[in-house]
mmCIF file of N, CA, C and O in Angstrom:
data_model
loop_
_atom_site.group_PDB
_atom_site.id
_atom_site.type_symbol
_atom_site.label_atom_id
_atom_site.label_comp_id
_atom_site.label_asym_id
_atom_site.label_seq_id
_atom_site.Cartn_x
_atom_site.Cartn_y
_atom_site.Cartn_z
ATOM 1 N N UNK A 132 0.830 -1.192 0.000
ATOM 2 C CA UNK A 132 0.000 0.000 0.000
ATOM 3 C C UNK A 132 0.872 1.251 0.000
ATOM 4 O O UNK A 132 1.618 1.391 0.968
ATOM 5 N N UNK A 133 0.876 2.025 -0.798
ATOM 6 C CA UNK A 133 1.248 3.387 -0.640
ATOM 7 C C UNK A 133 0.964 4.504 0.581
ATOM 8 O O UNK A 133 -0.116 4.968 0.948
ATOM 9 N N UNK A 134 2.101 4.727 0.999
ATOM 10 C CA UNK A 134 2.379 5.714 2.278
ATOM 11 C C UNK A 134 2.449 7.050 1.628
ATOM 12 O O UNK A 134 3.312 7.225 0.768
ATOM 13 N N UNK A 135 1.440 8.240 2.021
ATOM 14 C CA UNK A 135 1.324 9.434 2.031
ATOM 15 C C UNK A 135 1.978 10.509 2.780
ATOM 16 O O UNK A 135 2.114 10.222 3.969
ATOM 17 N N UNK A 136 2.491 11.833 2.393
ATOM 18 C CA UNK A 136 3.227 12.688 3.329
ATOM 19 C C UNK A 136 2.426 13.903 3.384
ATOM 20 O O UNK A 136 1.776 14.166 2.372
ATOM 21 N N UNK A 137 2.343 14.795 4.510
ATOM 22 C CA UNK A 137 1.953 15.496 5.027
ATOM 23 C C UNK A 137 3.047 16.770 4.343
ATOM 24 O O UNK A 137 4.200 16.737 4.775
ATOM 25 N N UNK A 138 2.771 17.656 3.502
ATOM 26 C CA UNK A 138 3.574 18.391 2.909
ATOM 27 C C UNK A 138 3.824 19.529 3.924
ATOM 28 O O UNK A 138 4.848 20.213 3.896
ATOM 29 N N UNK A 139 2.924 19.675 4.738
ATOM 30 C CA UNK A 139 2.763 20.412 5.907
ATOM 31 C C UNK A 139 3.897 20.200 7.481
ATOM 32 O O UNK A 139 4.565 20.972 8.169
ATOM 33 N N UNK A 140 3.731 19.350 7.487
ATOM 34 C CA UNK A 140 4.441 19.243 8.855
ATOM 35 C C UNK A 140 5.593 17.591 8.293
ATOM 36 O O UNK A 140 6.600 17.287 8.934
ATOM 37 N N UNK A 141 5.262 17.038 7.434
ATOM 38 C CA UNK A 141 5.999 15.813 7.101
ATOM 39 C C UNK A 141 5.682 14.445 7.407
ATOM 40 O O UNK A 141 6.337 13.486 6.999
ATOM 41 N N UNK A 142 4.593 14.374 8.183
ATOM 42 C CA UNK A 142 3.441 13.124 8.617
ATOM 43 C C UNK A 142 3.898 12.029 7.889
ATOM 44 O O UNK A 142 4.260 12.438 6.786
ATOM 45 N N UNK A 143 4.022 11.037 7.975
ATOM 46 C CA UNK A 143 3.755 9.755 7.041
ATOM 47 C C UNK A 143 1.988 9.231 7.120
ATOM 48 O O UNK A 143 1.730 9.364 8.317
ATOM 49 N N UNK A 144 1.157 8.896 6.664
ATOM 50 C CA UNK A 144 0.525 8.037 6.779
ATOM 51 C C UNK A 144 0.512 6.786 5.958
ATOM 52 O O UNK A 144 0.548 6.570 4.747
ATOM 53 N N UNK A 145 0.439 5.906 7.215
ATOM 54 C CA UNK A 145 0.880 4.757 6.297
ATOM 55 C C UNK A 145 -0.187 3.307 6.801
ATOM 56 O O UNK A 145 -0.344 2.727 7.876
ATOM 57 N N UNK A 146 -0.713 3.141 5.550
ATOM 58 C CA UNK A 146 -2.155 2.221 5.676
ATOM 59 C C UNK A 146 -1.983 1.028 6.486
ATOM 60 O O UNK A 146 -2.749 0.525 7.307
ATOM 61 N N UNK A 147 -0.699 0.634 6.052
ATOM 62 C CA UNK A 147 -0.532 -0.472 7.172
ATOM 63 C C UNK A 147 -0.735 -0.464 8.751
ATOM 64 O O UNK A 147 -1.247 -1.348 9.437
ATOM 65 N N UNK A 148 -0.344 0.436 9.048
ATOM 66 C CA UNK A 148 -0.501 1.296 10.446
ATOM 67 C C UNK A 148 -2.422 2.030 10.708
ATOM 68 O O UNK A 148 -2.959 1.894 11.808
ATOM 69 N N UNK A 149 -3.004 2.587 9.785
ATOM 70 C CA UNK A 149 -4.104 3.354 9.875
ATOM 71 C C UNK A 149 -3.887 4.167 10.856
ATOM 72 O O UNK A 149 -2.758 4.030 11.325
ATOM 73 N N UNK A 150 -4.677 5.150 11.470
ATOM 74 C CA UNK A 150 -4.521 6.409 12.573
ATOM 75 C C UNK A 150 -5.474 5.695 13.302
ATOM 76 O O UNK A 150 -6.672 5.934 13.150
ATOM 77 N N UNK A 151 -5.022 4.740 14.171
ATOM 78 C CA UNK A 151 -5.840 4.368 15.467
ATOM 79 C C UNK A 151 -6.505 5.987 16.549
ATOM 80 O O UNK A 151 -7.637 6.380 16.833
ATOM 81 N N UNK A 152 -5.449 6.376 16.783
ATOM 82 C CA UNK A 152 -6.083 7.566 17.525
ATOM 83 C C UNK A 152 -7.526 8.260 17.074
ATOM 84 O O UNK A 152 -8.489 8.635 17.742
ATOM 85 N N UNK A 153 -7.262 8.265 15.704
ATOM 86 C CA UNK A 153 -8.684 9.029 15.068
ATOM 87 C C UNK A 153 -9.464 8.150 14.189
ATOM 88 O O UNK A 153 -10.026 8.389 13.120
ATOM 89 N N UNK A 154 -9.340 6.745 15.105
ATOM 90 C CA UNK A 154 -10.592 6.162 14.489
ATOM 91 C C UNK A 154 -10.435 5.413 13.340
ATOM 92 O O UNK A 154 -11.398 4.664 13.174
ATOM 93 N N UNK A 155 -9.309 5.301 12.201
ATOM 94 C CA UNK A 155 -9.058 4.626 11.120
ATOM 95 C C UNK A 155 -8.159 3.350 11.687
ATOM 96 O O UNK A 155 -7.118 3.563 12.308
ATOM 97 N N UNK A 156 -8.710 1.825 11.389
ATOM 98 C CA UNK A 156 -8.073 0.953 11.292
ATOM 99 C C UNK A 156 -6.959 0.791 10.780
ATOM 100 O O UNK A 156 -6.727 1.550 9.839
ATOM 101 N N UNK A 157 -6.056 -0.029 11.089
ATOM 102 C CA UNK A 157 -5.415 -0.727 9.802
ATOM 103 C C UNK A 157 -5.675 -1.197 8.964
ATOM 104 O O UNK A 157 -6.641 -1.952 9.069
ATOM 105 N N UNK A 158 -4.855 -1.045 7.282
ATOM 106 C CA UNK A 158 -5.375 -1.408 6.519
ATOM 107 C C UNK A 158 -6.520 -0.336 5.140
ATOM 108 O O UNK A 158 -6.787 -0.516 3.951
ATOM 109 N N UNK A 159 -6.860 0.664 6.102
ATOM 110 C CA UNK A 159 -7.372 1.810 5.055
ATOM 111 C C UNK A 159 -6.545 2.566 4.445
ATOM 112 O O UNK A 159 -5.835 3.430 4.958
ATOM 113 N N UNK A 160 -6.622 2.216 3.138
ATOM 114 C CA UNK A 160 -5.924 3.109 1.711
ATOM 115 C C UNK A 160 -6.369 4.604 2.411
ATOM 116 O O UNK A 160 -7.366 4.907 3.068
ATOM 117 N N UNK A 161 -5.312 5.312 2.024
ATOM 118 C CA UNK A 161 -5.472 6.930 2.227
ATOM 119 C C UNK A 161 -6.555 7.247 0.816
ATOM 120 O O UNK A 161 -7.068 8.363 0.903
ATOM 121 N N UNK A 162 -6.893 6.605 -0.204
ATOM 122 C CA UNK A 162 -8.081 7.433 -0.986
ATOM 123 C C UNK A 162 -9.389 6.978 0.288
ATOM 124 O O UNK A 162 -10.089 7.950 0.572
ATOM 125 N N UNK A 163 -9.641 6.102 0.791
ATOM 126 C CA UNK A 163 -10.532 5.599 1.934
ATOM 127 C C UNK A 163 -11.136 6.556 3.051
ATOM 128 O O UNK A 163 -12.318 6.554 3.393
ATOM 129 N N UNK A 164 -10.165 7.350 3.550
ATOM 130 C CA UNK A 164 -10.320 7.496 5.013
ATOM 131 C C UNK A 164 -11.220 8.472 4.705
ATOM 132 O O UNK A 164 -11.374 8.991 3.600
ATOM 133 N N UNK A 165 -11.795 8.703 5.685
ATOM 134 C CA UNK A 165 -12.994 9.789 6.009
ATOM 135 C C UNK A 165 -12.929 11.244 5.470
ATOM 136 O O UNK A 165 -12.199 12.042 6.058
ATOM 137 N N UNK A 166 -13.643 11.636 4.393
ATOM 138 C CA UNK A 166 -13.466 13.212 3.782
ATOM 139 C C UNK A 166 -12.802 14.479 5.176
ATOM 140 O O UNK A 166 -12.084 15.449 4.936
ATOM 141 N N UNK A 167 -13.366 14.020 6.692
ATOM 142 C CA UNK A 167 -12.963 14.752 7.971
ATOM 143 C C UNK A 167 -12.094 14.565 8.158
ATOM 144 O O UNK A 167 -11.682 15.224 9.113
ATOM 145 N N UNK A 168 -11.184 13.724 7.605
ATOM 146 C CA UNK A 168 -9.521 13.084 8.333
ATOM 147 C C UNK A 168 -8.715 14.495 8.178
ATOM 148 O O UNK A 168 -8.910 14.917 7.038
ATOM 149 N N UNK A 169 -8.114 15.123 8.717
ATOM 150 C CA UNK A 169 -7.064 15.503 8.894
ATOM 151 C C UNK A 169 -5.397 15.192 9.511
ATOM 152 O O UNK A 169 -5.083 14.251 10.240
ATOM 153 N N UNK A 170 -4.778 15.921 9.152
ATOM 154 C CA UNK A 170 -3.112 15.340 9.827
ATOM 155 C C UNK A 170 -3.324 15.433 11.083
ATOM 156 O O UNK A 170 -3.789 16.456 11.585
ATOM 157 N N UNK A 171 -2.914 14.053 11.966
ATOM 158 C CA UNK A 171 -3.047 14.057 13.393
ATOM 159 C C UNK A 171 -2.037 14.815 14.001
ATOM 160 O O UNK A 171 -2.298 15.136 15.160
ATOM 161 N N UNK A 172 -0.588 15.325 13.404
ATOM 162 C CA UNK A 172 0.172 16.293 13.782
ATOM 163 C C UNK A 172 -0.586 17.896 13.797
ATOM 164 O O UNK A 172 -0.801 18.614 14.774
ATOM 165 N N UNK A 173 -0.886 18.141 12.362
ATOM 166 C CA UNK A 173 -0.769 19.794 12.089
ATOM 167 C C UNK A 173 -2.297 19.938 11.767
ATOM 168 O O UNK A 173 -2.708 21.088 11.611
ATOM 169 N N UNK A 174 -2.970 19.153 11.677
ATOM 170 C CA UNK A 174 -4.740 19.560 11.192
ATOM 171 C C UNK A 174 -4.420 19.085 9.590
ATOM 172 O O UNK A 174 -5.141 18.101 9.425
ATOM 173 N N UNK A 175 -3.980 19.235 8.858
ATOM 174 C CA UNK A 175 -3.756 19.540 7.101
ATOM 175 C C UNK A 175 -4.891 19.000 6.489
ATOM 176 O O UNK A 175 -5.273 17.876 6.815
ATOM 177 N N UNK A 176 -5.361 19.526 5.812
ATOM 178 C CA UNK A 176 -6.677 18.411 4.838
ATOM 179 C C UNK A 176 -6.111 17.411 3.882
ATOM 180 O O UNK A 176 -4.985 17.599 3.419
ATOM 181 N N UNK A 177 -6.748 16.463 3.587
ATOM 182 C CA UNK A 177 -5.844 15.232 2.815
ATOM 183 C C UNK A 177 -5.308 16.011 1.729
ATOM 184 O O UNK A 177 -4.087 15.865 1.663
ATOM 185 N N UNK A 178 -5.783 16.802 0.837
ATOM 186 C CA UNK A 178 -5.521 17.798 -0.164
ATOM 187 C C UNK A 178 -3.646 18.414 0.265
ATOM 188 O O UNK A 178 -3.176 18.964 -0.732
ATOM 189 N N UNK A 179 -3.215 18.406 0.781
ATOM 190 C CA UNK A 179 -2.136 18.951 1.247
ATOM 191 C C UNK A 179 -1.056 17.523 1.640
ATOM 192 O O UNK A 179 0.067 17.722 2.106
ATOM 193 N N UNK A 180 -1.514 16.295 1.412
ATOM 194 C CA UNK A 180 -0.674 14.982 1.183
ATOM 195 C C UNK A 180 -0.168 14.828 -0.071
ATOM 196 O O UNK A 180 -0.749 15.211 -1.087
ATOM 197 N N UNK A 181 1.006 14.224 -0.043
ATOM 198 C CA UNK A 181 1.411 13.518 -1.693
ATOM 199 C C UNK A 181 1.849 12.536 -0.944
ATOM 200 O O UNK A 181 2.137 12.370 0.241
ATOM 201 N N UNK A 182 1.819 11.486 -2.601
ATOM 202 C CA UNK A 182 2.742 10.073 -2.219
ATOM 203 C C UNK A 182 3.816 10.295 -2.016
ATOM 204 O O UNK A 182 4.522 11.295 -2.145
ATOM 205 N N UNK A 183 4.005 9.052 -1.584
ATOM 206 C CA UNK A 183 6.124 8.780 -1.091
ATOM 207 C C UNK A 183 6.325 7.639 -1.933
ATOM 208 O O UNK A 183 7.431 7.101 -1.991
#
């Protein structure tokens, strides 16, 4: 699965992992996660991720 970066603060998200804290399992593709997801570091809207 492709790991996403936070162009903002430098975040990885990485599907294998999901953002337990905010509710996303493991296993959810970053096109997946909730239109509300933001960077659990800086706020960022997914719009402000690129791939790695």
């Amino acid at each position: 699965m492709q790991q996403w970066k936070c162009t903002v603060c430098g975040y990885v998200y990485d599907p294998v992992e999901g953002d337990a804290d905010n509710g996303v399992p493991p296993g959810t593709p970053f096109e997946e996660l909730p239109d509300g997801w933001a960077c659990p570091i800086c706020g960022a809207g997914k719009d402000l991720f690129e791939k790695i």
